[in-house]
Tab-separated table of C-alpha atoms in Angstrom:
chain	number	residue	atom	x	y	z
M	1	MET	CA	-40.304	-9.235	23.984
M	2	ASN	CA	-37.795	-6.325	23.997
M	3	ASP	CA	-35.840	-4.130	26.404
M	4	PHE	CA	-36.414	-0.784	24.696
M	5	PRO	CA	-38.450	1.772	26.679
M	6	GLN	CA	-41.277	2.875	24.417
M	7	PRO	CA	-41.887	6.602	23.820
M	8	GLU	CA	-44.882	8.326	25.373
M	9	PRO	CA	-47.814	8.002	22.998
M	10	ARG	CA	-48.892	11.129	21.136
M	11	ARG	CA	-52.069	11.912	19.255
M	12	LEU	CA	-51.702	10.786	15.663
M	13	ARG	CA	-53.800	11.093	12.530
M	14	VAL	CA	-54.487	7.426	11.815
M	15	LEU	CA	-56.014	5.830	8.748
M	16	ALA	CA	-57.591	2.540	9.830
M	17	ALA	CA	-57.883	-0.046	7.046
M	18	MET	CA	-61.241	-1.704	7.762
M	19	SER	CA	-61.783	-4.945	5.870
M	20	GLY	CA	-65.240	-5.571	7.300
M	21	GLY	CA	-63.942	-8.203	9.707
M	22	VAL	CA	-63.762	-8.289	13.485
M	23	ASP	CA	-59.981	-7.815	13.837
M	24	SER	CA	-59.748	-4.593	11.823
M	25	ALA	CA	-62.870	-3.209	13.541
M	26	VAL	CA	-61.457	-3.815	17.033
M	27	ALA	CA	-58.080	-2.404	15.953
M	28	ALA	CA	-59.744	0.802	14.740
M	29	ALA	CA	-61.754	1.027	17.973
M	30	ARG	CA	-58.627	0.611	20.100
M	31	ALA	CA	-56.782	3.280	18.107
M	32	ALA	CA	-59.672	5.703	18.629
M	33	GLU	CA	-59.929	4.815	22.315
M	34	ALA	CA	-56.197	5.560	22.694
M	35	GLY	CA	-56.951	9.160	21.716
M	36	HIS	CA	-55.831	9.143	18.096
M	37	ASP	CA	-57.682	11.001	15.338
M	38	VAL	CA	-58.899	7.949	13.402
M	39	THR	CA	-60.504	7.742	9.966
M	40	GLY	CA	-61.751	4.427	8.630
M	41	VAL	CA	-61.259	3.340	5.035
M	42	HIS	CA	-62.432	0.255	3.152
M	43	LEU	CA	-60.548	-0.745	0.018
M	44	ALA	CA	-62.691	-1.478	-3.033
M	45	LEU	CA	-60.536	-4.057	-4.788
M	46	SER	CA	-62.806	-5.096	-7.651
M	47	ALA	CA	-64.190	-2.992	-10.499
M	48	ASN	CA	-67.287	-5.182	-10.125
M	49	PRO	CA	-67.634	-6.114	-6.446
M	50	GLN	CA	-70.599	-8.354	-7.282
M	51	SER	CA	-68.088	-10.675	-9.000
M	52	PHE	CA	-66.540	-11.380	-5.615
M	53	ARG	CA	-68.287	-14.002	-3.556
M	54	THR	CA	-71.026	-13.137	-1.133
M	55	GLY	CA	-71.584	-14.540	2.316
M	56	ALA	CA	-69.074	-12.742	4.561
M	57	ARG	CA	-66.190	-15.142	3.982
M	58	GLY	CA	-63.609	-12.835	2.475
M	59	CYS	CA	-62.442	-9.248	2.915
M	60	CYS	CA	-63.446	-7.655	-0.383
M	61	THR	CA	-67.175	-8.260	-0.839
M	62	VAL	CA	-70.067	-5.808	-0.977
M	63	GLU	CA	-71.157	-7.143	2.416
M	64	ASP	CA	-67.697	-6.454	3.833
M	65	SER	CA	-67.867	-2.814	2.754
M	66	ARG	CA	-71.233	-2.415	4.482
M	67	ASP	CA	-69.974	-4.174	7.623
M	68	ALA	CA	-66.961	-1.853	7.760
M	69	ARG	CA	-69.160	1.224	7.407
M	70	ARG	CA	-71.465	0.065	10.214
M	71	ALA	CA	-68.446	-0.576	12.459
M	72	ALA	CA	-67.077	2.910	11.772
M	73	ASP	CA	-70.452	4.428	12.636
M	74	VAL	CA	-70.501	2.591	15.979
M	75	ILE	CA	-66.907	3.650	16.772
M	76	GLY	CA	-67.824	7.213	15.787
M	77	ILE	CA	-65.144	7.826	13.164
M	78	PRO	CA	-65.352	9.163	9.595
M	79	PHE	CA	-65.442	6.461	6.917
M	80	TYR	CA	-64.553	6.320	3.232
M	81	VAL	CA	-64.278	3.739	0.483
M	82	TRP	CA	-61.177	4.023	-1.688
M	83	ASP	CA	-61.052	2.482	-5.153
M	84	LEU	CA	-57.816	0.528	-5.554
M	85	ALA	CA	-59.296	-2.013	-7.972
M	86	GLU	CA	-56.864	-1.296	-10.812
M	87	ARG	CA	-53.796	-1.539	-8.593
M	88	PHE	CA	-55.152	-4.740	-7.035
M	89	ARG	CA	-55.863	-6.271	-10.453
M	90	GLU	CA	-52.366	-5.506	-11.724
M	91	ASP	CA	-50.286	-6.130	-8.592
M	92	VAL	CA	-52.151	-9.073	-7.071
M	93	VAL	CA	-54.602	-10.789	-9.450
M	94	ALA	CA	-52.590	-10.505	-12.691
M	95	ASP	CA	-49.423	-11.394	-10.789
M	96	PHE	CA	-51.187	-14.445	-9.301
M	97	VAL	CA	-52.162	-15.742	-12.761
M	98	SER	CA	-48.829	-15.013	-14.447
M	99	GLU	CA	-46.876	-16.684	-11.654
M	100	TYR	CA	-48.944	-19.848	-12.020
M	101	ALA	CA	-48.438	-19.751	-15.781
M	102	ALA	CA	-44.683	-19.707	-15.171
M	103	GLY	CA	-44.822	-22.690	-12.838
M	104	ARG	CA	-44.876	-20.653	-9.648
M	105	THR	CA	-47.527	-19.865	-7.068
M	106	PRO	CA	-47.406	-16.516	-5.261
M	107	ASN	CA	-48.901	-15.864	-1.862
M	108	PRO	CA	-51.618	-13.314	-2.765
M	109	CYS	CA	-52.128	-12.135	0.833
M	110	LEU	CA	-48.428	-11.358	1.258
M	111	ARG	CA	-48.438	-9.626	-2.126
M	112	CYS	CA	-51.481	-7.568	-1.102
M	113	ASN	CA	-49.790	-6.447	2.123
M	114	GLU	CA	-46.692	-5.392	0.192
M	115	LYS	CA	-48.262	-3.711	-2.825
M	116	ILE	CA	-51.668	-2.551	-1.643
M	117	LYS	CA	-51.954	-2.026	2.119
M	118	PHE	CA	-48.404	-0.804	2.774
M	119	ALA	CA	-47.516	0.729	-0.580
M	120	ALA	CA	-50.529	2.145	-2.426
M	121	LEU	CA	-52.612	2.751	0.724
M	122	LEU	CA	-49.772	4.034	2.895
M	123	ASP	CA	-48.430	6.340	0.178
M	124	LYS	CA	-51.886	7.848	-0.319
M	125	ALA	CA	-52.382	8.201	3.427
M	126	LEU	CA	-49.082	10.038	3.895
M	127	ALA	CA	-49.872	12.324	0.967
M	128	LEU	CA	-53.139	13.257	2.707
M	129	GLY	CA	-51.368	14.085	5.961
M	130	PHE	CA	-51.985	10.923	7.974
M	131	ASP	CA	-49.242	9.769	10.333
M	132	ALA	CA	-49.929	6.033	10.308
M	133	VAL	CA	-51.951	3.211	8.806
M	134	CYS	CA	-53.664	0.924	11.304
M	135	THR	CA	-54.631	-2.674	10.494
M	136	GLY	CA	-55.932	-5.681	12.400
M	137	HIS	CA	-52.781	-7.759	11.897
M	138	TYR	CA	-51.356	-9.590	14.892
M	139	ALA	CA	-47.782	-8.265	15.062
M	140	THR	CA	-45.875	-5.639	17.041
M	141	VAL	CA	-43.822	-2.606	16.051
M	142	VAL	CA	-41.082	-1.774	18.559
M	143	THR	CA	-39.294	1.580	18.670
M	144	ARG	CA	-35.596	1.334	19.529
M	145	ALA	CA	-33.700	3.845	21.655
M	146	ASP	CA	-32.311	5.476	18.486
M	147	GLY	CA	-35.807	5.950	17.054
M	148	THR	CA	-35.621	3.168	14.470
M	149	ARG	CA	-38.458	0.618	14.254
M	150	GLU	CA	-38.465	-3.159	14.461
M	151	LEU	CA	-41.177	-5.642	13.571
M	152	HIS	CA	-41.724	-8.367	16.177
M	153	ARG	CA	-44.014	-11.343	16.510
M	154	ALA	CA	-47.343	-10.825	18.236
M	155	SER	CA	-47.439	-11.462	21.966
M	156	ASP	CA	-49.743	-14.418	21.277
M	157	ALA	CA	-47.718	-16.746	19.047
M	158	ALA	CA	-50.828	-18.699	18.076
M	159	LYS	CA	-52.233	-15.665	16.241
M	160	ASP	CA	-48.951	-14.177	15.017
M	161	GLN	CA	-49.104	-12.776	11.447
M	162	SER	CA	-45.609	-11.336	11.187
M	163	TYR	CA	-44.793	-13.798	8.375
M	164	VAL	CA	-47.048	-11.972	5.900
M	165	LEU	CA	-45.668	-8.611	7.090
M	166	GLY	CA	-42.021	-9.558	6.580
M	167	VAL	CA	-42.038	-7.599	3.313
M	168	LEU	CA	-42.305	-4.261	5.136
M	169	ASP	CA	-39.252	-2.025	5.198
M	170	GLU	CA	-38.221	0.357	7.964
M	171	ARG	CA	-39.939	3.361	6.368
M	172	GLN	CA	-43.235	1.493	6.207
M	173	LEU	CA	-42.837	0.244	9.776
M	174	ALA	CA	-42.402	3.848	10.924
M	175	HIS	CA	-45.990	4.465	9.791
M	176	ALA	CA	-47.590	1.140	10.751
M	177	MET	CA	-49.853	0.553	13.744
M	178	PHE	CA	-51.010	-2.901	14.902
M	179	PRO	CA	-53.186	-2.412	18.012
M	180	LEU	CA	-53.890	-6.130	18.416
M	181	GLY	CA	-50.281	-7.323	18.401
M	182	ASP	CA	-49.197	-6.664	21.973
M	183	THR	CA	-52.142	-8.135	23.865
M	184	LEU	CA	-52.456	-11.721	25.034
M	185	THR	CA	-56.063	-12.284	24.035
M	186	THR	CA	-57.709	-15.226	22.349
M	187	LYS	CA	-59.856	-14.757	19.273
M	188	ASP	CA	-62.886	-15.446	21.449
M	189	GLU	CA	-61.835	-12.549	23.679
M	190	ILE	CA	-61.442	-10.277	20.643
M	191	ARG	CA	-64.959	-11.241	19.589
M	192	ALA	CA	-66.221	-10.603	23.127
M	193	GLU	CA	-64.565	-7.172	23.054
M	194	ALA	CA	-66.246	-6.419	19.732
M	195	GLU	CA	-69.569	-7.438	21.244
M	196	ARG	CA	-69.025	-5.155	24.259
M	197	ARG	CA	-68.289	-2.317	21.865
M	198	GLY	CA	-71.519	-2.994	19.990
M	199	LEU	CA	-69.791	-4.061	16.770
M	200	ALA	CA	-72.054	-6.267	14.656
M	201	VAL	CA	-69.037	-8.116	13.189
M	202	ALA	CA	-68.342	-9.751	16.577
M	203	ARG	CA	-69.471	-13.174	15.358
M	204	LYS	CA	-68.536	-12.819	11.714
M	205	PRO	CA	-66.503	-15.814	10.409
M	206	ASP	CA	-62.822	-15.283	9.675
M	207	SER	CA	-61.602	-15.075	6.089
M	208	HIS	CA	-59.769	-18.166	4.833
M	209	ASP	CA	-60.220	-18.093	1.064
M	210	ILE	CA	-58.499	-16.110	-1.682
M	211	CYS	CA	-60.726	-13.041	-1.823
M	212	PHE	CA	-60.793	-12.603	-5.599
M	213	ILE	CA	-61.805	-16.196	-6.369
M	214	ALA	CA	-65.574	-16.046	-6.027
M	215	ASP	CA	-66.297	-19.759	-5.566
M	216	GLY	CA	-63.071	-20.744	-3.784
M	217	ASP	CA	-62.040	-22.992	-6.707
M	218	THR	CA	-58.469	-21.880	-7.398
M	219	GLN	CA	-57.797	-24.567	-9.989
M	220	GLY	CA	-60.981	-23.686	-11.879
M	221	PHE	CA	-60.114	-19.972	-11.698
M	222	LEU	CA	-56.709	-20.641	-13.242
M	223	ALA	CA	-58.072	-23.079	-15.836
M	224	ARG	CA	-60.470	-20.414	-17.136
M	225	ARG	CA	-57.558	-18.022	-17.627
M	226	LEU	CA	-54.749	-20.369	-18.585
M	227	GLY	CA	-56.717	-23.124	-20.328
M	228	SER	CA	-56.219	-26.878	-20.255
M	229	ALA	CA	-52.876	-28.300	-21.302
M	230	GLU	CA	-52.447	-32.053	-21.025
M	231	GLY	CA	-49.026	-33.118	-19.840
M	232	ALA	CA	-47.147	-36.047	-18.378
M	233	ILE	CA	-46.630	-37.107	-14.783
M	234	VAL	CA	-43.306	-38.936	-14.613
M	235	ASP	CA	-41.260	-40.682	-11.950
M	236	GLN	CA	-37.651	-39.845	-11.117
M	237	ASP	CA	-36.436	-42.054	-13.982
M	238	GLY	CA	-38.584	-40.152	-16.464
M	239	GLU	CA	-41.072	-43.001	-16.881
M	240	ARG	CA	-44.615	-41.806	-17.564
M	241	VAL	CA	-46.943	-42.809	-14.710
M	242	GLY	CA	-49.942	-40.556	-15.388
M	243	THR	CA	-51.297	-37.455	-17.111
M	244	HIS	CA	-52.654	-34.096	-16.000
M	245	GLN	CA	-54.638	-31.199	-17.504
M	246	GLY	CA	-52.368	-28.403	-16.318
M	247	ALA	CA	-49.191	-28.331	-14.252
M	248	TYR	CA	-50.553	-25.348	-12.306
M	249	GLY	CA	-52.955	-27.733	-10.566
M	250	PHE	CA	-50.203	-29.354	-8.486
M	251	THR	CA	-48.264	-28.546	-5.337
M	252	ILE	CA	-44.719	-29.460	-4.341
M	253	GLY	CA	-45.202	-32.121	-1.682
M	254	GLN	CA	-48.732	-33.009	-2.845
M	255	ARG	CA	-49.784	-36.605	-2.248
M	256	LYS	CA	-53.523	-36.826	-2.878
M	257	GLY	CA	-55.326	-36.385	-6.183
M	258	LEU	CA	-52.419	-37.430	-8.419
M	259	ARG	CA	-54.482	-40.140	-10.170
M	260	LEU	CA	-51.435	-42.173	-11.125
M	261	GLY	CA	-51.958	-45.162	-13.390
M	262	VAL	CA	-48.759	-46.962	-12.382
M	263	PRO	CA	-48.090	-47.848	-8.718
M	264	ALA	CA	-44.661	-47.333	-7.186
M	265	ASP	CA	-42.367	-50.377	-7.137
M	266	ASP	CA	-42.177	-50.298	-3.342
M	267	GLY	CA	-45.915	-49.704	-2.944
M	268	LYS	CA	-45.324	-46.491	-0.958
M	269	PRO	CA	-47.108	-43.187	-1.665
M	270	ARG	CA	-45.560	-40.778	-4.144
M	271	TYR	CA	-45.371	-37.030	-3.831
M	272	VAL	CA	-44.951	-34.152	-6.268
M	273	LEU	CA	-41.241	-33.339	-6.419
M	274	ASP	CA	-41.037	-30.899	-9.311
M	275	ILE	CA	-43.322	-28.880	-11.590
M	276	SER	CA	-41.827	-27.857	-14.931
M	277	PRO	CA	-43.770	-25.293	-17.008
M	278	VAL	CA	-41.266	-25.591	-19.878
M	279	ASP	CA	-42.328	-29.095	-20.885
M	280	ASN	CA	-45.551	-29.164	-18.808
M	281	THR	CA	-44.254	-32.101	-16.781
M	282	VAL	CA	-44.890	-33.018	-13.161
M	283	THR	CA	-42.317	-35.269	-11.442
M	284	VAL	CA	-43.283	-37.527	-8.537
M	285	GLY	CA	-41.238	-39.639	-6.150
M	286	PRO	CA	-40.786	-40.823	-2.548
M	287	ALA	CA	-41.265	-38.576	0.469
M	288	GLU	CA	-37.571	-38.557	1.349
M	289	ALA	CA	-36.776	-36.884	-1.984
M	290	LEU	CA	-38.528	-33.760	-0.687
M	291	ASP	CA	-35.895	-33.111	2.002
M	292	VAL	CA	-34.141	-29.758	1.526
M	293	MET	CA	-30.790	-28.867	3.112
M	294	SER	CA	-30.287	-25.280	1.889
M	295	LEU	CA	-31.770	-22.590	-0.324
M	296	THR	CA	-30.980	-19.363	-2.107
M	297	ALA	CA	-33.572	-16.574	-2.033
M	298	ILE	CA	-33.875	-13.437	-4.143
M	299	ARG	CA	-35.468	-9.995	-3.836
M	300	PRO	CA	-34.785	-9.641	-0.101
M	301	ARG	CA	-36.677	-6.979	1.831
M	302	TRP	CA	-35.184	-6.068	5.203
M	303	CYS	CA	-37.077	-4.772	8.232
M	304	GLY	CA	-34.108	-2.586	9.084
M	305	THR	CA	-30.385	-3.233	8.562
M	306	PRO	CA	-29.540	-6.337	6.471
M	307	PRO	CA	-27.657	-9.086	8.337
M	308	ALA	CA	-23.880	-8.855	8.082
M	309	GLY	CA	-22.015	-12.143	7.632
M	310	PRO	CA	-23.369	-15.630	8.347
M	311	ALA	CA	-25.303	-15.912	11.595
M	312	ALA	CA	-27.799	-18.172	13.345
M	313	TYR	CA	-31.504	-17.380	12.988
M	314	THR	CA	-34.821	-19.123	12.852
M	315	ALA	CA	-36.832	-19.192	9.648
M	316	GLN	CA	-40.512	-19.556	8.813
M	317	LEU	CA	-41.485	-20.912	5.400
M	318	ARG	CA	-45.280	-20.806	5.506
M	319	ALA	CA	-47.868	-18.479	7.031
M	320	HIS	CA	-48.662	-21.027	9.733
M	321	GLY	CA	-45.423	-22.992	9.600
M	322	GLU	CA	-43.132	-23.805	12.478
M	323	ASP	CA	-39.798	-22.100	13.127
M	324	VAL	CA	-36.721	-23.981	11.946
M	325	ALA	CA	-33.095	-23.336	12.936
M	326	VAL	CA	-30.926	-21.955	10.115
M	327	THR	CA	-27.650	-20.256	9.324
M	328	ALA	CA	-28.218	-17.366	6.932
M	329	GLU	CA	-26.140	-14.778	5.109
M	330	SER	CA	-26.955	-11.877	2.787
M	331	ARG	CA	-24.483	-11.948	-0.076
M	332	GLY	CA	-24.495	-10.354	-3.521
M	333	GLY	CA	-28.116	-9.246	-3.228
M	334	GLU	CA	-29.222	-12.788	-2.367
M	335	LEU	CA	-30.061	-14.560	0.861
M	336	HIS	CA	-28.309	-17.885	1.434
M	337	VAL	CA	-29.886	-20.169	4.035
M	338	ARG	CA	-28.728	-23.541	5.372
M	339	PHE	CA	-31.011	-25.627	7.583
M	340	ALA	CA	-29.744	-27.248	10.767
M	341	ALA	CA	-31.774	-30.351	9.829
M	342	PRO	CA	-33.472	-31.359	6.565
M	343	VAL	CA	-36.777	-29.590	5.934
M	344	ARG	CA	-39.382	-31.340	3.827
M	345	GLY	CA	-41.500	-29.851	1.061
M	346	VAL	CA	-39.727	-26.514	0.609
M	347	ALA	CA	-39.988	-25.190	-2.942
M	348	PRO	CA	-38.733	-22.183	-4.909
M	349	GLY	CA	-41.279	-19.405	-4.895
M	350	GLN	CA	-42.161	-19.619	-1.225
M	351	ALA	CA	-41.296	-16.715	1.038
M	352	VAL	CA	-38.641	-17.357	3.657
M	353	VAL	CA	-38.838	-15.002	6.642
M	354	LEU	CA	-35.890	-14.728	9.028
M	355	TYR	CA	-36.266	-14.105	12.760
M	356	ASP	CA	-33.801	-13.132	15.481
M	357	GLY	CA	-35.784	-14.194	18.525
M	358	THR	CA	-39.137	-12.471	18.057
M	359	ARG	CA	-37.705	-9.799	15.735
M	360	VAL	CA	-38.397	-10.071	12.021
M	361	VAL	CA	-35.094	-9.620	10.190
M	362	GLY	CA	-36.538	-9.706	6.685
M	363	SER	CA	-38.142	-11.702	3.921
M	364	ALA	CA	-37.017	-13.051	0.546
M	365	THR	CA	-38.399	-15.242	-2.250
M	366	ILE	CA	-36.863	-18.695	-2.579
M	367	ALA	CA	-35.189	-19.122	-5.975
M	368	THR	CA	-33.388	-22.478	-5.706
M	369	THR	CA	-33.206	-25.357	-3.237
M	370	ASP	CA	-30.618	-28.049	-2.610
M	371	ARG	CA	-32.248	-31.353	-1.779
M	372	ALA	CA	-30.868	-34.306	0.155
M	373	THR	CA	-31.838	-36.595	-2.727
M	374	THR	CA	-30.588	-40.011	-3.769
M	375	ASP	CA	-27.974	-40.123	-6.482
M	376	ARG	CA	-30.588	-41.167	-9.024
M	377	ALA	CA	-32.867	-38.254	-8.156
M	378	ALA	CA	-29.989	-35.795	-8.017
M	379	ALA	CA	-28.918	-36.790	-11.517
M	380	ARG	CA	-32.355	-35.859	-12.855
M	381	HIS	CA	-33.273	-32.928	-10.624
M	382	GLU	CA	-32.569	-29.408	-11.844
M	383	ASP	CA	-33.539	-26.127	-10.290
M	384	HIS	CA	-33.914	-24.915	-13.865
M	385	GLU	CA	-36.447	-22.255	-12.974
M	386	TYR	CA	-37.847	-20.256	-10.108
M	387	HIS	CA	-40.734	-22.493	-8.982
M	388	GLU	CA	-43.046	-21.865	-6.074
M	389	GLU	CA	-44.877	-24.225	-3.798
M	390	LYS	CA	-48.624	-23.989	-4.326
M	391	PRO	CA	-50.441	-23.467	-1.031
M	392	ALA	CA	-53.749	-25.109	-0.280
M	393	VAL	CA	-56.483	-23.343	-2.213
M	394	SER	CA	-58.131	-22.291	1.042
M	395	ALA	CA	-55.071	-20.288	2.131
């Protein structure tokens, strides 16, 4: 993965963020086994934890807190619960709702990593004298010969989570520990390790839902906060082909569930091309109109030195998306990216994460896209606002 000789490990005071899941429990156990002075902490992210769903499917439930405490007892480390509910409500939940209201859809897990686990939690840990925060993410921190840190993909690409960590800067990386990132183990092997260690979470299901949506119904969650607002679904010529009850219920690239009353002239499926909160309109069209050739991204966060001048990289556009070849340049506080081949379904609001081999260069939020559209579509299409692709509600 890298050619830098790693420094001899030293005993550190480590704060292990324990979600109540198997990955964070094994990570804490490995950190303790390596000789570090480890303390476990579970983050209470709701003023009323009973409002979060039950059933061990998330990372923020009452059951999760109890599971984390039991794991810490087995490992033999001190354990605390820290109340970060207000920060979580403001930085993640309120942001999630307001972004949808503006026609965008944030990635709440990425936001949580940035604002909660590696801002609020890390700052508090450092203030209390801890050297590092340990989590169960699958990624690797590499120390260069000059002492600076780099974030790299996990050794096992199938489990790599560096995409959602691309918001971390060099200072945060200097205090981050990911004990699972540099081992080639399957999830079954991680579970087997947890079982050998006597951790009751060994067979606990992974989290897939948005933790603060109790029933997993994202559209219903937003409707209760934003209300219903009937609007038009139009084609690329502006002809009304259907109606909806809220533009926030759609996703760029969505095909199913459009409930269109007028079929396309060519009989082919139509996809969501644009979501406009200004006039509450959703535009649909053919699949080829989704092709994107380039983008401009804002609010870049670099995992080290920003790139100088245009250069070749790979980019990832979704948490489980494939790498695509790009040419990228940081200019005027923005990141400009051009794809080597058209990429379908990219929308403003998504995070674009740049890689140089396995190294994470940085992350930025897509502001505008340039599509390889037909002349008719191009005449109507405007990147009039910063939109964001809505991920599947189970993300």
